[in-house]
């Protein structure tokens, strides 16, 4: 998942900012609560435990929830986001094996709670990624940047409750062979930190959870399936495209993120991208059409995949087609640019505009 922001300022200054991509995952945990901002609190809970006895892995339904609560008359927190990170390596309690963090995936299930005067936002209205895998000690975003505010406004003191419910998936695969127990299970303790941020990355709250995963002696035989992965790396997670001179407006501006996209596959694949929202939007309600920005993936190194140029859209478009990488990484530069003398940008209101992009890899 990737966030793109456009920011127009005085003196013919236009800014496009913040690209973030994610994929896969869920995990289940136990929660502490931290009150952050007067009457706004951030907390969570989980079912605390799951067990694995098959190469097929496991998906635990409604395994974990993240929660915002508030009591008062005027809550309006826009552009909020939620992250999760692994505190330390996920080692077995006997120290003999390490569980790979990226095989644990958060998958949004639904939202619940209450608000005044409107209903709480849905998974789609918030713009939650379809799956988010953990990534070692790095923060990954369960909500990269919400399209719906934390909102509760009334003439009397009222209660707000927004809960984000997740399934937890332990990915299938041959990797489980080295994690299994024998006569007794191997136990892995997953320690997580959850953080909530408001506009301009101000901290709204954080809490820690632990979750236990037991891997028993696997009862089946592993047969290799179609395996593929996709990752946005490095500065591509916080991209920046800036138009700050008359020449930028006249000729267009461009940003390139070297090796920003990494894929691997044991079969032919295709990569597509779409915007979650139907247009770029700003915090003050101004909008810009998605086709204000063009993009392309450029294969690097030994990558022989074919690619094409597109205008951004909220309809999924194929941007690369490749053959098997034999499960080794294949790299792409990500390029974004604006068109020369684009009147939509020249005449745009001064504001910060953003949308979220979803990259997907599927079999060819």
mmCIF file of C-alpha atoms in Angstrom:
data_model
loop_
_atom_site.group_PDB
_atom_site.id
_atom_site.type_symbol
_atom_site.label_atom_id
_atom_site.label_comp_id
_atom_site.label_asym_id
_atom_site.label_seq_id
_atom_site.Cartn_x
_atom_site.Cartn_y
_atom_site.Cartn_z
ATOM 1 C CA UNK A 1 0.000 0.000 0.000
ATOM 2 C CA UNK A 2 1.366 3.378 -0.894
ATOM 3 C CA UNK A 3 0.434 6.939 0.097
ATOM 4 C CA UNK A 4 0.836 9.751 -2.445
ATOM 5 C CA UNK A 5 0.424 13.375 -1.405
ATOM 6 C CA UNK A 6 0.403 16.535 -3.508
ATOM 7 C CA UNK A 7 0.996 19.859 -1.798
ATOM 8 C CA UNK A 8 0.611 23.213 -3.557
ATOM 9 C CA UNK A 9 2.115 26.272 -1.886
ATOM 10 C CA UNK A 10 2.560 29.988 -2.752
ATOM 11 C CA UNK A 11 5.227 31.049 -5.242
ATOM 12 C CA UNK A 12 4.239 28.378 -7.723
ATOM 13 C CA UNK A 13 5.242 25.620 -5.310
ATOM 14 C CA UNK A 14 3.608 22.220 -5.793
ATOM 15 C CA UNK A 15 4.489 19.258 -3.658
ATOM 16 C CA UNK A 16 3.714 15.571 -4.046
ATOM 17 C CA UNK A 17 4.626 13.473 -1.052
ATOM 18 C CA UNK A 18 4.497 10.196 0.852
ATOM 19 C CA UNK A 19 4.270 6.862 -0.854
ATOM 20 C CA UNK A 20 3.710 3.780 1.332
ATOM 21 C CA UNK A 21 3.120 0.128 0.288
ATOM 22 C CA UNK A 22 2.257 -2.918 2.357
ATOM 23 C CA UNK A 23 1.153 -6.399 2.230
ATOM 24 C CA UNK A 24 0.009 -9.326 4.151
ATOM 25 C CA UNK A 25 -0.766 -10.090 7.663
ATOM 26 C CA UNK A 26 -2.132 -10.537 11.174
ATOM 27 C CA UNK A 27 -1.194 -11.535 14.678
ATOM 28 C CA UNK A 28 -3.020 -11.871 17.929
ATOM 29 C CA UNK A 29 -2.136 -10.306 21.208
ATOM 30 C CA UNK A 30 -2.809 -9.010 24.709
ATOM 31 C CA UNK A 31 -3.142 -5.244 25.219
ATOM 32 C CA UNK A 32 -2.302 -2.388 27.507
ATOM 33 C CA UNK A 33 -3.971 0.998 27.282
ATOM 34 C CA UNK A 34 -2.471 4.448 27.168
ATOM 35 C CA UNK A 35 -4.573 7.597 27.467
ATOM 36 C CA UNK A 36 -3.103 10.084 25.062
ATOM 37 C CA UNK A 37 -4.953 13.232 24.327
ATOM 38 C CA UNK A 38 -7.332 14.468 27.062
ATOM 39 C CA UNK A 39 -10.236 12.064 26.680
ATOM 40 C CA UNK A 40 -9.021 10.114 23.622
ATOM 41 C CA UNK A 41 -7.560 6.681 24.433
ATOM 42 C CA UNK A 42 -5.881 4.029 22.279
ATOM 43 C CA UNK A 43 -5.920 0.364 23.289
ATOM 44 C CA UNK A 44 -6.455 -3.167 21.997
ATOM 45 C CA UNK A 45 -6.890 -6.850 22.774
ATOM 46 C CA UNK A 46 -6.545 -10.314 21.250
ATOM 47 C CA UNK A 47 -7.297 -13.996 21.822
ATOM 48 C CA UNK A 48 -3.622 -14.378 22.868
ATOM 49 C CA UNK A 49 -2.868 -17.817 21.398
ATOM 50 C CA UNK A 50 -2.918 -20.063 18.327
ATOM 51 C CA UNK A 51 -1.382 -23.402 17.370
ATOM 52 C CA UNK A 52 -0.129 -24.792 14.046
ATOM 53 C CA UNK A 53 0.014 -28.466 13.010
ATOM 54 C CA UNK A 54 -0.055 -28.247 9.193
ATOM 55 C CA UNK A 55 1.995 -26.838 6.323
ATOM 56 C CA UNK A 56 -1.226 -25.038 5.361
ATOM 57 C CA UNK A 57 -0.673 -22.580 8.203
ATOM 58 C CA UNK A 58 -3.738 -21.099 9.860
ATOM 59 C CA UNK A 59 -6.093 -18.121 9.828
ATOM 60 C CA UNK A 60 -7.570 -17.121 13.192
ATOM 61 C CA UNK A 61 -10.867 -15.238 12.827
ATOM 62 C CA UNK A 62 -11.339 -11.986 14.784
ATOM 63 C CA UNK A 63 -8.055 -12.607 16.529
ATOM 64 C CA UNK A 64 -7.150 -9.031 17.404
ATOM 65 C CA UNK A 65 -8.751 -5.594 17.692
ATOM 66 C CA UNK A 66 -7.347 -2.064 17.902
ATOM 67 C CA UNK A 67 -9.565 0.488 19.658
ATOM 68 C CA UNK A 68 -10.047 4.255 19.988
ATOM 69 C CA UNK A 69 -12.377 5.548 22.728
ATOM 70 C CA UNK A 70 -13.403 9.104 23.629
ATOM 71 C CA UNK A 71 -15.828 10.842 25.948
ATOM 72 C CA UNK A 72 -16.736 14.446 25.166
ATOM 73 C CA UNK A 73 -18.386 16.766 22.671
ATOM 74 C CA UNK A 74 -15.821 17.567 19.977
ATOM 75 C CA UNK A 75 -13.505 14.897 18.537
ATOM 76 C CA UNK A 76 -12.262 15.503 14.988
ATOM 77 C CA UNK A 77 -8.886 13.863 14.316
ATOM 78 C CA UNK A 78 -8.092 13.591 10.589
ATOM 79 C CA UNK A 79 -5.254 11.798 8.762
ATOM 80 C CA UNK A 80 -4.735 9.353 11.628
ATOM 81 C CA UNK A 81 -2.792 6.136 11.184
ATOM 82 C CA UNK A 82 -1.982 2.961 13.114
ATOM 83 C CA UNK A 83 1.271 0.991 12.995
ATOM 84 C CA UNK A 84 2.576 -2.235 14.496
ATOM 85 C CA UNK A 85 6.164 -3.395 14.975
ATOM 86 C CA UNK A 86 7.894 -6.479 16.370
ATOM 87 C CA UNK A 87 9.881 -5.666 19.501
ATOM 88 C CA UNK A 88 12.498 -8.405 19.058
ATOM 89 C CA UNK A 89 13.290 -11.573 17.112
ATOM 90 C CA UNK A 90 10.516 -14.189 17.396
ATOM 91 C CA UNK A 91 12.602 -16.998 18.922
ATOM 92 C CA UNK A 92 11.339 -20.331 20.216
ATOM 93 C CA UNK A 93 11.442 -20.559 23.986
ATOM 94 C CA UNK A 94 14.170 -23.236 23.732
ATOM 95 C CA UNK A 95 16.260 -20.898 21.532
ATOM 96 C CA UNK A 96 16.552 -23.376 18.652
ATOM 97 C CA UNK A 97 14.483 -21.665 15.925
ATOM 98 C CA UNK A 98 13.308 -18.228 14.804
ATOM 99 C CA UNK A 99 9.842 -17.578 13.394
ATOM 100 C CA UNK A 100 10.031 -15.254 10.319
ATOM 101 C CA UNK A 101 8.032 -12.110 11.061
ATOM 102 C CA UNK A 102 6.877 -11.643 7.453
ATOM 103 C CA UNK A 103 4.946 -14.937 7.632
ATOM 104 C CA UNK A 104 2.538 -13.363 10.134
ATOM 105 C CA UNK A 105 -0.141 -11.233 8.471
ATOM 106 C CA UNK A 106 -2.910 -8.894 9.665
ATOM 107 C CA UNK A 107 -6.094 -9.074 7.557
ATOM 108 C CA UNK A 108 -8.877 -6.538 8.342
ATOM 109 C CA UNK A 109 -12.218 -8.141 9.204
ATOM 110 C CA UNK A 110 -14.600 -5.289 10.064
ATOM 111 C CA UNK A 111 -15.134 -2.244 12.257
ATOM 112 C CA UNK A 112 -17.541 -1.841 15.189
ATOM 113 C CA UNK A 113 -18.446 0.717 17.839
ATOM 114 C CA UNK A 114 -20.486 3.894 18.053
ATOM 115 C CA UNK A 115 -20.242 7.605 17.216
ATOM 116 C CA UNK A 116 -22.254 10.834 17.131
ATOM 117 C CA UNK A 117 -23.859 11.994 14.853
ATOM 118 C CA UNK A 118 -22.614 9.685 12.065
ATOM 119 C CA UNK A 119 -21.965 5.963 11.983
ATOM 120 C CA UNK A 120 -18.409 4.731 12.501
ATOM 121 C CA UNK A 121 -16.433 4.329 9.231
ATOM 122 C CA UNK A 122 -16.074 0.974 7.486
ATOM 123 C CA UNK A 123 -12.845 -0.804 6.498
ATOM 124 C CA UNK A 124 -13.323 0.556 2.959
ATOM 125 C CA UNK A 125 -14.061 4.111 4.092
ATOM 126 C CA UNK A 126 -10.931 4.170 6.253
ATOM 127 C CA UNK A 127 -8.806 2.683 3.431
ATOM 128 C CA UNK A 128 -7.286 -0.222 5.388
ATOM 129 C CA UNK A 129 -4.889 -2.422 3.356
ATOM 130 C CA UNK A 130 -6.253 -5.867 2.489
ATOM 131 C CA UNK A 131 -3.320 -7.575 4.221
ATOM 132 C CA UNK A 132 -0.285 -6.363 6.160
ATOM 133 C CA UNK A 133 2.687 -8.628 6.988
ATOM 134 C CA UNK A 134 4.996 -7.896 9.884
ATOM 135 C CA UNK A 135 8.533 -6.794 9.018
ATOM 136 C CA UNK A 136 11.169 -7.530 11.635
ATOM 137 C CA UNK A 137 11.653 -4.506 13.883
ATOM 138 C CA UNK A 138 10.272 -1.993 11.359
ATOM 139 C CA UNK A 139 6.900 -0.291 11.732
ATOM 140 C CA UNK A 140 4.275 -1.434 9.229
ATOM 141 C CA UNK A 141 0.979 0.384 8.871
ATOM 142 C CA UNK A 142 -2.352 -1.281 9.545
ATOM 143 C CA UNK A 143 -3.854 2.091 8.588
ATOM 144 C CA UNK A 144 -1.339 4.048 6.452
ATOM 145 C CA UNK A 145 -3.479 7.189 6.525
ATOM 146 C CA UNK A 146 -7.191 7.124 7.210
ATOM 147 C CA UNK A 147 -9.581 8.607 4.675
ATOM 148 C CA UNK A 148 -12.164 9.017 7.472
ATOM 149 C CA UNK A 149 -11.514 11.078 10.639
ATOM 150 C CA UNK A 150 -11.972 10.021 14.242
ATOM 151 C CA UNK A 151 -15.171 12.048 14.569
ATOM 152 C CA UNK A 152 -17.649 12.519 17.424
ATOM 153 C CA UNK A 153 -19.461 15.868 17.720
ATOM 154 C CA UNK A 154 -22.533 16.512 19.869
ATOM 155 C CA UNK A 155 -24.050 19.224 22.054
ATOM 156 C CA UNK A 156 -23.764 16.992 25.123
ATOM 157 C CA UNK A 157 -21.087 14.707 26.525
ATOM 158 C CA UNK A 158 -21.198 11.481 24.481
ATOM 159 C CA UNK A 159 -19.166 8.306 24.050
ATOM 160 C CA UNK A 160 -17.130 7.356 20.952
ATOM 161 C CA UNK A 161 -15.838 3.858 20.297
ATOM 162 C CA UNK A 162 -14.040 2.734 17.116
ATOM 163 C CA UNK A 163 -12.770 -0.850 16.986
ATOM 164 C CA UNK A 164 -10.721 -2.240 14.079
ATOM 165 C CA UNK A 165 -11.021 -6.044 14.043
ATOM 166 C CA UNK A 166 -8.400 -8.263 12.386
ATOM 167 C CA UNK A 167 -7.935 -11.865 11.401
ATOM 168 C CA UNK A 168 -4.464 -13.231 12.022
ATOM 169 C CA UNK A 169 -2.908 -15.414 9.311
ATOM 170 C CA UNK A 170 0.092 -17.674 9.743
ATOM 171 C CA UNK A 171 1.183 -18.128 6.141
ATOM 172 C CA UNK A 172 1.405 -21.648 4.651
ATOM 173 C CA UNK A 173 4.738 -22.916 3.360
ATOM 174 C CA UNK A 174 7.771 -25.146 3.616
ATOM 175 C CA UNK A 175 9.376 -22.750 6.153
ATOM 176 C CA UNK A 176 7.202 -24.357 8.858
ATOM 177 C CA UNK A 177 9.281 -27.568 8.605
ATOM 178 C CA UNK A 178 12.147 -25.939 10.501
ATOM 179 C CA UNK A 179 9.827 -24.437 13.141
ATOM 180 C CA UNK A 180 7.900 -27.536 14.208
ATOM 181 C CA UNK A 181 8.227 -29.419 17.458
ATOM 182 C CA UNK A 182 8.654 -33.142 17.868
ATOM 183 C CA UNK A 183 6.960 -34.970 20.751
ATOM 184 C CA UNK A 184 6.163 -31.563 22.221
ATOM 185 C CA UNK A 185 5.447 -28.280 20.476
ATOM 186 C CA UNK A 186 7.845 -25.392 19.966
ATOM 187 C CA UNK A 187 6.530 -22.207 21.530
ATOM 188 C CA UNK A 188 7.145 -18.746 20.041
ATOM 189 C CA UNK A 189 6.316 -15.517 21.893
ATOM 190 C CA UNK A 190 5.461 -12.621 19.626
ATOM 191 C CA UNK A 191 5.963 -9.216 21.301
ATOM 192 C CA UNK A 192 4.360 -6.293 19.463
ATOM 193 C CA UNK A 193 4.127 -2.512 19.870
ATOM 194 C CA UNK A 194 1.101 -0.706 18.426
ATOM 195 C CA UNK A 195 1.189 3.044 17.820
ATOM 196 C CA UNK A 196 -1.455 5.569 16.758
ATOM 197 C CA UNK A 197 -0.596 8.897 15.108
ATOM 198 C CA UNK A 198 -2.680 11.943 14.272
ATOM 199 C CA UNK A 199 -2.166 14.667 11.699
ATOM 200 C CA UNK A 200 1.488 15.698 11.227
ATOM 201 C CA UNK A 201 2.563 12.430 12.905
ATOM 202 C CA UNK A 202 1.676 13.560 16.431
ATOM 203 C CA UNK A 203 1.557 10.603 18.820
ATOM 204 C CA UNK A 204 -1.974 9.704 19.950
ATOM 205 C CA UNK A 205 -1.015 6.642 21.963
ATOM 206 C CA UNK A 206 0.770 3.308 22.067
ATOM 207 C CA UNK A 207 0.542 -0.036 23.786
ATOM 208 C CA UNK A 208 2.283 -3.428 23.818
ATOM 209 C CA UNK A 209 0.895 -6.921 23.321
ATOM 210 C CA UNK A 210 2.285 -10.435 23.469
ATOM 211 C CA UNK A 211 0.950 -13.413 21.534
ATOM 212 C CA UNK A 212 1.863 -17.087 21.748
ATOM 213 C CA UNK A 213 2.238 -19.332 18.679
ATOM 214 C CA UNK A 214 2.770 -23.067 19.235
ATOM 215 C CA UNK A 215 4.002 -25.173 16.295
ATOM 216 C CA UNK A 216 3.364 -28.886 16.783
ATOM 217 C CA UNK A 217 4.693 -31.832 14.767
ATOM 218 C CA UNK A 218 3.203 -31.205 11.303
ATOM 219 C CA UNK A 219 0.718 -33.876 10.280
ATOM 220 C CA UNK A 220 0.876 -33.462 6.479
ATOM 221 C CA UNK A 221 3.416 -33.340 3.634
ATOM 222 C CA UNK A 222 4.303 -30.055 2.008
ATOM 223 C CA UNK A 223 3.580 -29.627 -1.700
ATOM 224 C CA UNK A 224 4.969 -26.437 -3.193
ATOM 225 C CA UNK A 225 2.261 -24.025 -4.265
ATOM 226 C CA UNK A 226 2.522 -20.958 -6.406
ATOM 227 C CA UNK A 227 4.625 -18.606 -4.289
ATOM 228 C CA UNK A 228 5.037 -14.887 -4.884
ATOM 229 C CA UNK A 229 5.656 -11.768 -2.834
ATOM 230 C CA UNK A 230 5.805 -8.009 -3.319
ATOM 231 C CA UNK A 231 7.446 -5.364 -1.119
ATOM 232 C CA UNK A 232 7.891 -1.577 -1.255
ATOM 233 C CA UNK A 233 11.256 -0.676 0.192
ATOM 234 C CA UNK A 234 13.449 2.203 1.281
ATOM 235 C CA UNK A 235 12.530 5.778 0.466
ATOM 236 C CA UNK A 236 9.698 4.593 -1.790
ATOM 237 C CA UNK A 237 7.722 4.223 1.444
ATOM 238 C CA UNK A 238 7.958 7.992 1.890
ATOM 239 C CA UNK A 239 8.219 9.313 -1.652
ATOM 240 C CA UNK A 240 8.416 12.994 -2.509
ATOM 241 C CA UNK A 241 7.635 14.690 -5.839
ATOM 242 C CA UNK A 242 8.065 18.441 -5.817
ATOM 243 C CA UNK A 243 7.146 21.174 -8.274
ATOM 244 C CA UNK A 244 8.812 24.356 -7.084
ATOM 245 C CA UNK A 245 9.835 26.353 -10.166
ATOM 246 C CA UNK A 246 8.080 27.615 -13.271
ATOM 247 C CA UNK A 247 10.156 25.103 -15.250
ATOM 248 C CA UNK A 248 8.680 22.285 -13.161
ATOM 249 C CA UNK A 249 5.188 23.391 -14.147
ATOM 250 C CA UNK A 250 6.141 23.953 -17.772
ATOM 251 C CA UNK A 251 8.090 20.719 -18.261
ATOM 252 C CA UNK A 252 6.647 18.477 -15.544
ATOM 253 C CA UNK A 253 8.431 17.165 -12.447
ATOM 254 C CA UNK A 254 9.650 13.640 -11.767
ATOM 255 C CA UNK A 255 10.619 11.471 -8.803
ATOM 256 C CA UNK A 256 12.496 8.170 -9.052
ATOM 257 C CA UNK A 257 12.809 5.631 -6.219
ATOM 258 C CA UNK A 258 15.650 3.252 -7.052
ATOM 259 C CA UNK A 259 14.836 -0.410 -6.379
ATOM 260 C CA UNK A 260 11.661 0.780 -4.678
ATOM 261 C CA UNK A 261 9.641 -2.312 -5.626
ATOM 262 C CA UNK A 262 10.818 -5.889 -5.038
ATOM 263 C CA UNK A 263 9.014 -9.013 -6.220
ATOM 264 C CA UNK A 264 9.768 -12.727 -6.148
ATOM 265 C CA UNK A 265 7.896 -15.640 -7.693
ATOM 266 C CA UNK A 266 8.223 -19.270 -8.704
ATOM 267 C CA UNK A 267 5.833 -18.720 -11.620
ATOM 268 C CA UNK A 268 4.832 -16.084 -14.165
ATOM 269 C CA UNK A 269 3.318 -13.029 -12.501
ATOM 270 C CA UNK A 270 1.784 -9.626 -13.108
ATOM 271 C CA UNK A 271 1.815 -6.482 -10.962
ATOM 272 C CA UNK A 272 -1.142 -4.096 -10.849
ATOM 273 C CA UNK A 273 -1.789 -0.832 -9.034
ATOM 274 C CA UNK A 274 -4.856 1.239 -8.175
ATOM 275 C CA UNK A 275 -5.782 4.162 -5.967
ATOM 276 C CA UNK A 276 -8.007 3.326 -3.014
ATOM 277 C CA UNK A 277 -9.761 6.705 -3.371
ATOM 278 C CA UNK A 278 -11.341 8.124 -6.534
ATOM 279 C CA UNK A 279 -9.267 11.325 -6.443
ATOM 280 C CA UNK A 280 -6.548 13.202 -4.594
ATOM 281 C CA UNK A 281 -8.067 15.005 -1.597
ATOM 282 C CA UNK A 282 -6.869 17.604 0.884
ATOM 283 C CA UNK A 283 -7.766 18.179 4.516
ATOM 284 C CA UNK A 284 -9.799 21.277 3.550
ATOM 285 C CA UNK A 285 -11.903 19.371 0.999
ATOM 286 C CA UNK A 286 -10.098 20.396 -2.205
ATOM 287 C CA UNK A 287 -9.557 17.697 -4.825
ATOM 288 C CA UNK A 288 -7.378 16.856 -7.811
ATOM 289 C CA UNK A 289 -7.982 14.140 -10.414
ATOM 290 C CA UNK A 290 -5.816 11.041 -10.131
ATOM 291 C CA UNK A 291 -4.606 11.416 -13.722
ATOM 292 C CA UNK A 292 -2.608 14.467 -12.610
ATOM 293 C CA UNK A 293 0.163 11.923 -11.961
ATOM 294 C CA UNK A 294 1.678 9.310 -14.283
ATOM 295 C CA UNK A 295 3.825 6.373 -13.211
ATOM 296 C CA UNK A 296 5.940 3.486 -14.465
ATOM 297 C CA UNK A 297 7.997 0.619 -13.080
ATOM 298 C CA UNK A 298 11.491 0.287 -14.602
ATOM 299 C CA UNK A 299 13.187 -3.146 -14.268
ATOM 300 C CA UNK A 300 16.748 -3.017 -12.924
ATOM 301 C CA UNK A 301 19.661 -5.463 -12.873
ATOM 302 C CA UNK A 302 18.779 -8.865 -14.337
ATOM 303 C CA UNK A 303 15.018 -8.218 -14.186
ATOM 304 C CA UNK A 304 13.590 -8.845 -17.705
ATOM 305 C CA UNK A 305 9.924 -8.080 -16.994
ATOM 306 C CA UNK A 306 7.926 -5.885 -19.378
ATOM 307 C CA UNK A 307 6.333 -2.662 -18.109
ATOM 308 C CA UNK A 308 4.133 0.194 -19.294
ATOM 309 C CA UNK A 309 3.234 3.782 -18.407
ATOM 310 C CA UNK A 310 -0.137 4.613 -16.835
ATOM 311 C CA UNK A 311 -2.117 7.536 -15.451
ATOM 312 C CA UNK A 312 -3.095 6.888 -11.847
ATOM 313 C CA UNK A 313 -6.666 5.596 -11.493
ATOM 314 C CA UNK A 314 -8.915 3.936 -8.933
ATOM 315 C CA UNK A 315 -9.313 1.052 -11.400
ATOM 316 C CA UNK A 316 -6.578 -1.605 -11.141
ATOM 317 C CA UNK A 317 -4.117 -1.426 -14.067
ATOM 318 C CA UNK A 318 -1.395 -3.939 -14.924
ATOM 319 C CA UNK A 319 1.993 -2.183 -14.874
ATOM 320 C CA UNK A 320 4.375 -5.143 -15.202
ATOM 321 C CA UNK A 321 4.358 -8.724 -16.479
ATOM 322 C CA UNK A 322 7.249 -11.066 -15.693
ATOM 323 C CA UNK A 323 8.320 -14.696 -15.720
ATOM 324 C CA UNK A 324 9.410 -16.757 -12.715
ATOM 325 C CA UNK A 325 12.224 -15.239 -10.666
ATOM 326 C CA UNK A 326 12.994 -18.677 -9.188
ATOM 327 C CA UNK A 327 12.013 -17.211 -5.814
ATOM 328 C CA UNK A 328 14.923 -14.734 -5.918
ATOM 329 C CA UNK A 329 14.273 -10.969 -5.666
ATOM 330 C CA UNK A 330 13.634 -8.953 -8.836
ATOM 331 C CA UNK A 331 13.927 -5.167 -8.543
ATOM 332 C CA UNK A 332 12.151 -2.191 -10.096
ATOM 333 C CA UNK A 333 12.652 1.558 -9.911
ATOM 334 C CA UNK A 334 9.357 3.354 -9.241
ATOM 335 C CA UNK A 335 8.889 6.557 -11.250
ATOM 336 C CA UNK A 336 6.186 9.206 -10.757
ATOM 337 C CA UNK A 337 5.852 12.394 -12.774
ATOM 338 C CA UNK A 338 3.495 15.185 -13.757
ATOM 339 C CA UNK A 339 2.611 16.255 -17.280
ATOM 340 C CA UNK A 340 3.966 19.481 -18.791
ATOM 341 C CA UNK A 341 1.785 22.582 -18.440
ATOM 342 C CA UNK A 342 -1.011 20.726 -16.685
ATOM 343 C CA UNK A 343 -3.731 23.316 -16.047
ATOM 344 C CA UNK A 344 -5.241 21.106 -13.327
ATOM 345 C CA UNK A 345 -2.093 21.607 -11.247
ATOM 346 C CA UNK A 346 -1.475 25.215 -12.223
ATOM 347 C CA UNK A 347 -5.005 26.228 -11.161
ATOM 348 C CA UNK A 348 -5.239 23.995 -8.081
ATOM 349 C CA UNK A 349 -5.904 25.473 -4.639
ATOM 350 C CA UNK A 350 -2.922 25.641 -2.314
ATOM 351 C CA UNK A 351 -3.268 22.523 -0.172
ATOM 352 C CA UNK A 352 -1.823 19.101 0.554
ATOM 353 C CA UNK A 353 -3.479 16.433 -1.578
ATOM 354 C CA UNK A 354 -3.176 12.706 -0.970
ATOM 355 C CA UNK A 355 -4.388 9.260 -1.923
ATOM 356 C CA UNK A 356 -3.383 5.693 -1.108
ATOM 357 C CA UNK A 357 -2.128 3.258 -3.756
ATOM 358 C CA UNK A 358 -2.540 -0.507 -3.555
ATOM 359 C CA UNK A 359 0.028 -2.654 -5.405
ATOM 360 C CA UNK A 360 -0.844 -6.315 -6.007
ATOM 361 C CA UNK A 361 0.994 -9.301 -7.480
ATOM 362 C CA UNK A 362 -1.025 -12.157 -9.025
ATOM 363 C CA UNK A 363 -0.293 -15.207 -11.213
ATOM 364 C CA UNK A 364 -0.023 -14.482 -14.928
#
